[in-house]
JSON list of C-alpha atoms in Angstrom, two decimals:
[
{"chain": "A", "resi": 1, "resn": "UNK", "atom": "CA", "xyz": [173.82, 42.18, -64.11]},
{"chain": "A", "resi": 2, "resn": "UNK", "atom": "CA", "xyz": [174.94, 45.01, -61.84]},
{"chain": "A", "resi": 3, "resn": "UNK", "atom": "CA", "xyz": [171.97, 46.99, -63.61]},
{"chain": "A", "resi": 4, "resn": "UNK", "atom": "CA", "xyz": [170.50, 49.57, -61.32]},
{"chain": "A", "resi": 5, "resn": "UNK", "atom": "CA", "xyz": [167.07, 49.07, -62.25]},
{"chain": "A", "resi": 6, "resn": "UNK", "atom": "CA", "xyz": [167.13, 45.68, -61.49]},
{"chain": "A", "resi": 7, "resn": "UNK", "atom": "CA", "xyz": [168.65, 45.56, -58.01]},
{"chain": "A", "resi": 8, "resn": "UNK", "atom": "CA", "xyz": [165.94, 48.70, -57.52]},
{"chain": "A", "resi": 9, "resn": "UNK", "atom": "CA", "xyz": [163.74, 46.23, -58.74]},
{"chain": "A", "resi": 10, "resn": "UNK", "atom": "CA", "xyz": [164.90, 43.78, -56.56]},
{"chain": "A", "resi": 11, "resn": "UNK", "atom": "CA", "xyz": [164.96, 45.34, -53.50]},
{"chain": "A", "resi": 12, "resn": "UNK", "atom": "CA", "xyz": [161.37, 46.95, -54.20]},
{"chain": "A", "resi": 13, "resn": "UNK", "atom": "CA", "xyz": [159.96, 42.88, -54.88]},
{"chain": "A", "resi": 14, "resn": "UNK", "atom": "CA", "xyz": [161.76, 41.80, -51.43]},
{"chain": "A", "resi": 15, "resn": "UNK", "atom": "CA", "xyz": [160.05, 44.84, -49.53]},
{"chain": "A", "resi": 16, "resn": "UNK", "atom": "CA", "xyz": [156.63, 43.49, -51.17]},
{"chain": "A", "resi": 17, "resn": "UNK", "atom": "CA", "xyz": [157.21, 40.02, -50.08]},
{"chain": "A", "resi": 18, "resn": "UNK", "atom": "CA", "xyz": [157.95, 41.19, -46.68]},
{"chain": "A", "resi": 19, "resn": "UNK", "atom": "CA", "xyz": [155.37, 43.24, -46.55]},
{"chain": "A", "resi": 20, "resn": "UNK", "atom": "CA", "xyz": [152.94, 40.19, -47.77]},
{"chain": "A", "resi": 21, "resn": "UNK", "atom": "CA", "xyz": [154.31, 38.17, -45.20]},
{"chain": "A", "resi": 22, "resn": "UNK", "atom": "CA", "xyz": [154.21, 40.54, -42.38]},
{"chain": "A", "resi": 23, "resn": "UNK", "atom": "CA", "xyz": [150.23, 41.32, -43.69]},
{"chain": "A", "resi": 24, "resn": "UNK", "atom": "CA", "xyz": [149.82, 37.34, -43.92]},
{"chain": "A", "resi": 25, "resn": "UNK", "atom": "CA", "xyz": [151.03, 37.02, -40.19]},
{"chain": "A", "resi": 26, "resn": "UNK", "atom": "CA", "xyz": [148.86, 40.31, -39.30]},
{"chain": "A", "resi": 27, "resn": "UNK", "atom": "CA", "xyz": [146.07, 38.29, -40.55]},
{"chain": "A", "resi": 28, "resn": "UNK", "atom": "CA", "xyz": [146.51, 35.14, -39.13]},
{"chain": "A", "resi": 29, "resn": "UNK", "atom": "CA", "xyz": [146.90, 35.98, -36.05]},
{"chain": "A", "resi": 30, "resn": "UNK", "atom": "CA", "xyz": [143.43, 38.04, -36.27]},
{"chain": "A", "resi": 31, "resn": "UNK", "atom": "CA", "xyz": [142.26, 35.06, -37.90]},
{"chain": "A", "resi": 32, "resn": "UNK", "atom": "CA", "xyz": [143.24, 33.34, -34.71]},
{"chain": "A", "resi": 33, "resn": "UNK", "atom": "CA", "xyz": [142.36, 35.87, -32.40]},
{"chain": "A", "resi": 34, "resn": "UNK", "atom": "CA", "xyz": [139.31, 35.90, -33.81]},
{"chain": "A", "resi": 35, "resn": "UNK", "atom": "CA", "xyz": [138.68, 31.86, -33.94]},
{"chain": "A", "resi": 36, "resn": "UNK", "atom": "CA", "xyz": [139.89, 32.07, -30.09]},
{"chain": "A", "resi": 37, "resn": "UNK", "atom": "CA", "xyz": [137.06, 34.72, -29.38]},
{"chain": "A", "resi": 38, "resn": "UNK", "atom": "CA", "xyz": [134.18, 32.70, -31.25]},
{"chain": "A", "resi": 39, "resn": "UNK", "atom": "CA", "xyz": [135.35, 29.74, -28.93]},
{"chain": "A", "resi": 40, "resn": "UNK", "atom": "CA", "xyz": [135.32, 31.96, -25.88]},
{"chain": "A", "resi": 41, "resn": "UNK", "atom": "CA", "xyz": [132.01, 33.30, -27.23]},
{"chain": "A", "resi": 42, "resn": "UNK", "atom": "CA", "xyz": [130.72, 30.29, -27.52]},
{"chain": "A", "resi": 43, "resn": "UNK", "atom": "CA", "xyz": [131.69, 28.87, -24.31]},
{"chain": "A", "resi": 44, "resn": "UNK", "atom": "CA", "xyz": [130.08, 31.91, -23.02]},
{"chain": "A", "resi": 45, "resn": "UNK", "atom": "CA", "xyz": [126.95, 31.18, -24.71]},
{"chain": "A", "resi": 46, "resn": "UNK", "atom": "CA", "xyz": [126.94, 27.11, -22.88]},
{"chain": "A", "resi": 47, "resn": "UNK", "atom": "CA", "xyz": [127.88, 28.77, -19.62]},
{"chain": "A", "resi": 48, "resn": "UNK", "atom": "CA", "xyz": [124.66, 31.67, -20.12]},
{"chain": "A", "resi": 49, "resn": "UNK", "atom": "CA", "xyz": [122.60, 28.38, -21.71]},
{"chain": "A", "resi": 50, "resn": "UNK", "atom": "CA", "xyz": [123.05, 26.16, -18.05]},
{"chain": "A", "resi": 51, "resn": "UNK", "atom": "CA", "xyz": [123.34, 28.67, -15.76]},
{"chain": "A", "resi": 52, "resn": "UNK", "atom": "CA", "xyz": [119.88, 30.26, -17.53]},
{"chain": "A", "resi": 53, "resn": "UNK", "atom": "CA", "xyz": [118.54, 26.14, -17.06]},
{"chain": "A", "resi": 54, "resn": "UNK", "atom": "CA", "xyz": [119.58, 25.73, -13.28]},
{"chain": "A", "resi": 55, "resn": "UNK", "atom": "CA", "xyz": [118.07, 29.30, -12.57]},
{"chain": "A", "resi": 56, "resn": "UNK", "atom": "CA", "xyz": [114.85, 28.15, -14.32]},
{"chain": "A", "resi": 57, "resn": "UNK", "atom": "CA", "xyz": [115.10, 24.84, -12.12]},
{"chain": "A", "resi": 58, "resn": "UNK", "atom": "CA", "xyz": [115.16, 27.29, -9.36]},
{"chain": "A", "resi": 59, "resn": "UNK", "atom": "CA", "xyz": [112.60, 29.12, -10.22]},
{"chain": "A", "resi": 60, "resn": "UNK", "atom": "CA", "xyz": [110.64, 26.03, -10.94]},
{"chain": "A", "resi": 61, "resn": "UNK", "atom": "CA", "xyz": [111.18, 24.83, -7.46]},
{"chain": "A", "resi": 62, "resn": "UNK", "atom": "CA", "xyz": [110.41, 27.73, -5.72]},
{"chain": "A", "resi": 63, "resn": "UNK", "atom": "CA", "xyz": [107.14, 27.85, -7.49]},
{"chain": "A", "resi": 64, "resn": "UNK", "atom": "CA", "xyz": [106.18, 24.32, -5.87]},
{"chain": "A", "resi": 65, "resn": "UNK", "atom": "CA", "xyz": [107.62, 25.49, -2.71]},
{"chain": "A", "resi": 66, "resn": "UNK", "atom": "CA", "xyz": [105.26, 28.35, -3.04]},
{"chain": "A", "resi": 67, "resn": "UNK", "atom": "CA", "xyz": [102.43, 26.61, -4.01]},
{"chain": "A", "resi": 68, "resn": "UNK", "atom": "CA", "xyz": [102.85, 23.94, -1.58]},
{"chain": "A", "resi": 69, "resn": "UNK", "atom": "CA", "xyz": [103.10, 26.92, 0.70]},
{"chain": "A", "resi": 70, "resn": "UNK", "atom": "CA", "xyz": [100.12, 28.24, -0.19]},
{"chain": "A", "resi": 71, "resn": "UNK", "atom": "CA", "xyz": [98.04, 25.27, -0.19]},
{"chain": "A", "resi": 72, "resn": "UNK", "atom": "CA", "xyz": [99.20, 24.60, 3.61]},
{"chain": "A", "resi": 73, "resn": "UNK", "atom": "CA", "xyz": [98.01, 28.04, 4.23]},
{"chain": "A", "resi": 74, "resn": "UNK", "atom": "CA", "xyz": [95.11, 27.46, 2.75]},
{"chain": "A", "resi": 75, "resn": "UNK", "atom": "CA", "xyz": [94.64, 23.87, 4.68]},
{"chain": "A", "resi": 76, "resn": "UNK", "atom": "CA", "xyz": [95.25, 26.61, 7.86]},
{"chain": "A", "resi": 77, "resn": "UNK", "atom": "CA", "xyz": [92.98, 28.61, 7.62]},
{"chain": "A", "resi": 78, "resn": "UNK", "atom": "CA", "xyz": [90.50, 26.73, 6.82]},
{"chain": "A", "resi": 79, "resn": "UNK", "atom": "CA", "xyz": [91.16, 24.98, 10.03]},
{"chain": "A", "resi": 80, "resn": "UNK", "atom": "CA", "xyz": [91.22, 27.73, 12.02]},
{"chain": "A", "resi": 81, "resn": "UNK", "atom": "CA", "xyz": [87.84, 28.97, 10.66]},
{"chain": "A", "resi": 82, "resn": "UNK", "atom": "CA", "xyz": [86.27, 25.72, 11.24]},
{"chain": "A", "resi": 83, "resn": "UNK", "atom": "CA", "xyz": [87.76, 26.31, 15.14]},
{"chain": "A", "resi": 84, "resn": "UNK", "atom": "CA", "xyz": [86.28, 29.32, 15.55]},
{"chain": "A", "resi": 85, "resn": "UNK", "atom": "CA", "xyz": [83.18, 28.15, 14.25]},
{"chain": "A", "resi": 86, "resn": "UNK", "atom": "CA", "xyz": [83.44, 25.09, 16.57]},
{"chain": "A", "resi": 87, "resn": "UNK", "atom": "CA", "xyz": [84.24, 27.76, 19.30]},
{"chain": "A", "resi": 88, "resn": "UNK", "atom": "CA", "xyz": [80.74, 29.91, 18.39]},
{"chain": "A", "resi": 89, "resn": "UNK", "atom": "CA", "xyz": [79.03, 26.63, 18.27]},
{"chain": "A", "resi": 90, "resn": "UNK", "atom": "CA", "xyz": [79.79, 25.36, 21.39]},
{"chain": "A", "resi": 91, "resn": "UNK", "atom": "CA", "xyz": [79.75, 28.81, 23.33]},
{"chain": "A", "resi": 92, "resn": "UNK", "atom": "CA", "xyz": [76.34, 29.04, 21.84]},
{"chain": "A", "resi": 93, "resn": "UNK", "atom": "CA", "xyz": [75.57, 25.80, 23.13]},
{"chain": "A", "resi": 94, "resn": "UNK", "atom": "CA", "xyz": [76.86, 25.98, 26.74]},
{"chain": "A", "resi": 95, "resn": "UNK", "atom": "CA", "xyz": [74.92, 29.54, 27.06]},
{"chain": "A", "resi": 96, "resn": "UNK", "atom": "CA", "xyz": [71.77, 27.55, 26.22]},
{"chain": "A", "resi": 97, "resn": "UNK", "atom": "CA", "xyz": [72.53, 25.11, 28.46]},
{"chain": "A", "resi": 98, "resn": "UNK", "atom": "CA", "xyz": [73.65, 27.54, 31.01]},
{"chain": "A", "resi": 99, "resn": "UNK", "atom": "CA", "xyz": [70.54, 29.26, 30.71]},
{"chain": "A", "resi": 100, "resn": "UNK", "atom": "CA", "xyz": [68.49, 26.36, 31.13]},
{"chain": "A", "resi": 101, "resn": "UNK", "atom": "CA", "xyz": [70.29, 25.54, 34.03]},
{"chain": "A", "resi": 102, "resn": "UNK", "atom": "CA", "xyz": [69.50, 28.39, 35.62]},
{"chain": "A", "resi": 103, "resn": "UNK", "atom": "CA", "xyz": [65.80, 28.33, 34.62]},
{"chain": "A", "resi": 104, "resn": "UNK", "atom": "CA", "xyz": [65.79, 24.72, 36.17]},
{"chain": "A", "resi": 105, "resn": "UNK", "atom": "CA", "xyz": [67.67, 25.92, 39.21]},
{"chain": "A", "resi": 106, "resn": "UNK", "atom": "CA", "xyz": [65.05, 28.86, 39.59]},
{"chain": "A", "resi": 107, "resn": "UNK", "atom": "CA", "xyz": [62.36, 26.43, 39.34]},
{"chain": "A", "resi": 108, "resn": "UNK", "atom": "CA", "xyz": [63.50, 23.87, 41.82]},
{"chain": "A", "resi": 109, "resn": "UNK", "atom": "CA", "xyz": [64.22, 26.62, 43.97]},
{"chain": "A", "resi": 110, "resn": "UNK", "atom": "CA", "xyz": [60.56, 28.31, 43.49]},
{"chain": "A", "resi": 111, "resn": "UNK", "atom": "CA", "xyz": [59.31, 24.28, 44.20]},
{"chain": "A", "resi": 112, "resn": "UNK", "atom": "CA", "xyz": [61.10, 24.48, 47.13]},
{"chain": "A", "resi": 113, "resn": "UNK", "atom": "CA", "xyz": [60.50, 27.23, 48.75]},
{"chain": "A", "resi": 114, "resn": "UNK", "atom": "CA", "xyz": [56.42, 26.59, 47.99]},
{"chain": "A", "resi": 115, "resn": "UNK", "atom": "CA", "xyz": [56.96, 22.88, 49.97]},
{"chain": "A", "resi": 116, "resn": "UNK", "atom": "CA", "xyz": [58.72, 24.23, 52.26]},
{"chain": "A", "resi": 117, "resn": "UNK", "atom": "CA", "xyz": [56.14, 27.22, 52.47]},
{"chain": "A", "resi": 118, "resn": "UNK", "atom": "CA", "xyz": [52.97, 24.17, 52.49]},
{"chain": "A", "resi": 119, "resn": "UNK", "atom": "CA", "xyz": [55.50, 22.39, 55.23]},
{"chain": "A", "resi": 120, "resn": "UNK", "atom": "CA", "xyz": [55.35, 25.48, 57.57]},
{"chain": "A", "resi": 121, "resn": "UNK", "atom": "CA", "xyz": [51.96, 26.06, 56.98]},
{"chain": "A", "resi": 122, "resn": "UNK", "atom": "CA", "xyz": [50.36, 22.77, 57.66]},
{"chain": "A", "resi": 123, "resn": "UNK", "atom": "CA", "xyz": [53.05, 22.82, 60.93]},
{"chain": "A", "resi": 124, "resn": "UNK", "atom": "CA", "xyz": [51.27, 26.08, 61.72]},
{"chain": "A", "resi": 125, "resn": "UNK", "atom": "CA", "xyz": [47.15, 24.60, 61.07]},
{"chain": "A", "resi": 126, "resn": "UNK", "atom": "CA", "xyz": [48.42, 21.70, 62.94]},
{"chain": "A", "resi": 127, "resn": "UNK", "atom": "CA", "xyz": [49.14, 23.99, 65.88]},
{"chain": "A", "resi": 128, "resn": "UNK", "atom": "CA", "xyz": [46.01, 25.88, 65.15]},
{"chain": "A", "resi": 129, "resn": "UNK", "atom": "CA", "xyz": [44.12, 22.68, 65.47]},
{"chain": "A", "resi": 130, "resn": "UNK", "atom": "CA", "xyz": [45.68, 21.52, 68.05]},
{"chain": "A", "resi": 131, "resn": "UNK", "atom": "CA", "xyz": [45.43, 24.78, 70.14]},
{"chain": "A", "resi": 132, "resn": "UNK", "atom": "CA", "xyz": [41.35, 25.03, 69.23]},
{"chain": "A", "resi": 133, "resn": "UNK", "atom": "CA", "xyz": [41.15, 21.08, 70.52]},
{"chain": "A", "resi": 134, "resn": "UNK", "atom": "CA", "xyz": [42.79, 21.84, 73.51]},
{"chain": "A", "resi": 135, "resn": "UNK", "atom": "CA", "xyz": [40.10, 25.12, 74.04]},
{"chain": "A", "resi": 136, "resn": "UNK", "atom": "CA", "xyz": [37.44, 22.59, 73.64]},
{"chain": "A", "resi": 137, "resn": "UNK", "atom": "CA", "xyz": [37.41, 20.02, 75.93]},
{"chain": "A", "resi": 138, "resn": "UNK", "atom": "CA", "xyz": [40.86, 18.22, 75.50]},
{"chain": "A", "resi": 139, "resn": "UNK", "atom": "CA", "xyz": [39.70, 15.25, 73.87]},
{"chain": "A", "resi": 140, "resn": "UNK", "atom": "CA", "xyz": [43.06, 14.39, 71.61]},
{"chain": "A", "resi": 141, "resn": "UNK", "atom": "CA", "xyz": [44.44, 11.71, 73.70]},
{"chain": "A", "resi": 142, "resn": "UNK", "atom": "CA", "xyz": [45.92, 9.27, 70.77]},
{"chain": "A", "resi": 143, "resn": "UNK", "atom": "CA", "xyz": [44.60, 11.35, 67.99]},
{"chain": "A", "resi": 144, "resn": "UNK", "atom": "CA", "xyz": [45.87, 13.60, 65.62]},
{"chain": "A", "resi": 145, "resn": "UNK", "atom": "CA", "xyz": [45.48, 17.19, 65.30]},
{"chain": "A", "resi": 146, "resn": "UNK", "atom": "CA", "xyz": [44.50, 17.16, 62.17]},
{"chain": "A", "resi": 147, "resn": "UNK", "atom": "CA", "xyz": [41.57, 14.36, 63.25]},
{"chain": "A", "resi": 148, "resn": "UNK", "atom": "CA", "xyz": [40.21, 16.56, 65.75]},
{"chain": "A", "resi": 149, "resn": "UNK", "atom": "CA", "xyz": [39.16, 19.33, 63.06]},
{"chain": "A", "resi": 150, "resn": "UNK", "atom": "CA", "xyz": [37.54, 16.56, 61.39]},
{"chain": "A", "resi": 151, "resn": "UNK", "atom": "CA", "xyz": [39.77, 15.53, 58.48]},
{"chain": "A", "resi": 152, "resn": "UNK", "atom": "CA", "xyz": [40.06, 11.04, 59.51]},
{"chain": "A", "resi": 153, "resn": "UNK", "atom": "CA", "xyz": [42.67, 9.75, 57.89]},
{"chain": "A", "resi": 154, "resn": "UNK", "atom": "CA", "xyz": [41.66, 5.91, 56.58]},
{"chain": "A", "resi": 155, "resn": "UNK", "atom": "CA", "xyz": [42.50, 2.93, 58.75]},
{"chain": "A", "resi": 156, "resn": "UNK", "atom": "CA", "xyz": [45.21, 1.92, 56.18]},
{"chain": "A", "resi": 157, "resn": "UNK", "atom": "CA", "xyz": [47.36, 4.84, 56.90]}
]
C-alpha cells in the first residue's frame, strides 16, 4: 500500500478537502457578514422610518404653529384697520363738531356784539332825549327819558 499514486492521490484529496473547508468557512462567514449587514440595514431602514415620522410630526406642528400664526396676524390687522378707521371716524367727527363750535361761537359772538351795539345805542338816544328835554323846558322830573320823546311805557311796567 506504499503505492505512489495513491499517497499522491491522497495527499491531492486532503488538499481538496481543505480547500472545501477553508471555501466553506470563506463562505460562511460572508454568509454572516452579509446576514449582519441586512440586520444593520434594516435597523437603518427603522431608524430612517421614525426619525422620517418625528420630522413629519415636526413639520406637522410647525404648520399649525404657522397657521395659528397667521390667523393671529390676520385677527391683527384687522384690528388695527378697524382702529384706524375708528381714528378717521372720530377725527372726522370732532372736526365737524369743532367746526360747528366755532360757527356757534362766531354767532354768539356776532349776537353779542349787536346787543351790546343796541345797549350802547339806546344808552346814547337816551342821552339824546334826555339832552333835547332838558333844551326844552326841563319838564322830566320823575319821568323817563325815553317818555319825554313820547314813547309811554304802560302803567303795568
Amino acid at each position: 500500500m506504499n503505492d505512489p499514486a495513491l499517497h499522491n492521490l491522497e495527499k491531492q484529496i486532503q488538499k481538496e478537502s481543505k480547500l472545501e473547508d477553508s471555501t466553506v468557512k470563506h463562505s460562511l462567514k460572508d454568509l454572516a457578514s452579509t446576514e449582519k449587514g441586512v440586520k444593520k440595514a434594516d435597523k437603518g431602514l427603522d431608524k430612517a422610518g421614525k426619525t422620517l415620522a418625528k420630522r413629519e410630526k415636526e413639520e406637522l406642528s410647525a404648520v399649525k404653529a404657522l397657521n395659528k400664526a397667521t390667523h393671529q396676524h390676520n385677527i391683527a390687522v384687522a384690528k388695527s384697520n378697524d382702529a384706524q378707521k375708528d381714528l378717521k371716524a372720530c377725527t372726522y367727527l370732532k372736526q365737524n363738531y369743532d367746526a360747528k363750535l366755532h360757527q356757534e361761537l362766531e354767532t354768539k359772538k356776532t349776537q353779542m356784539f349787536y346787543s351790546l351795539e343796541r345797549s350802547l345805542l339806546t344808552v346814547t338816544q337816551e342821552a339824546r332825549e334826555a339832552k333835547i328835554a332838558d333844551m326844552h323846558g326841563g319838564g322830566t322830573e320823575g319821568r323817563k327819558p325815553s317818555e319825554d320823546a313820547g314813547f309811554r311805557q304802560s302803567a303795568t311796567a
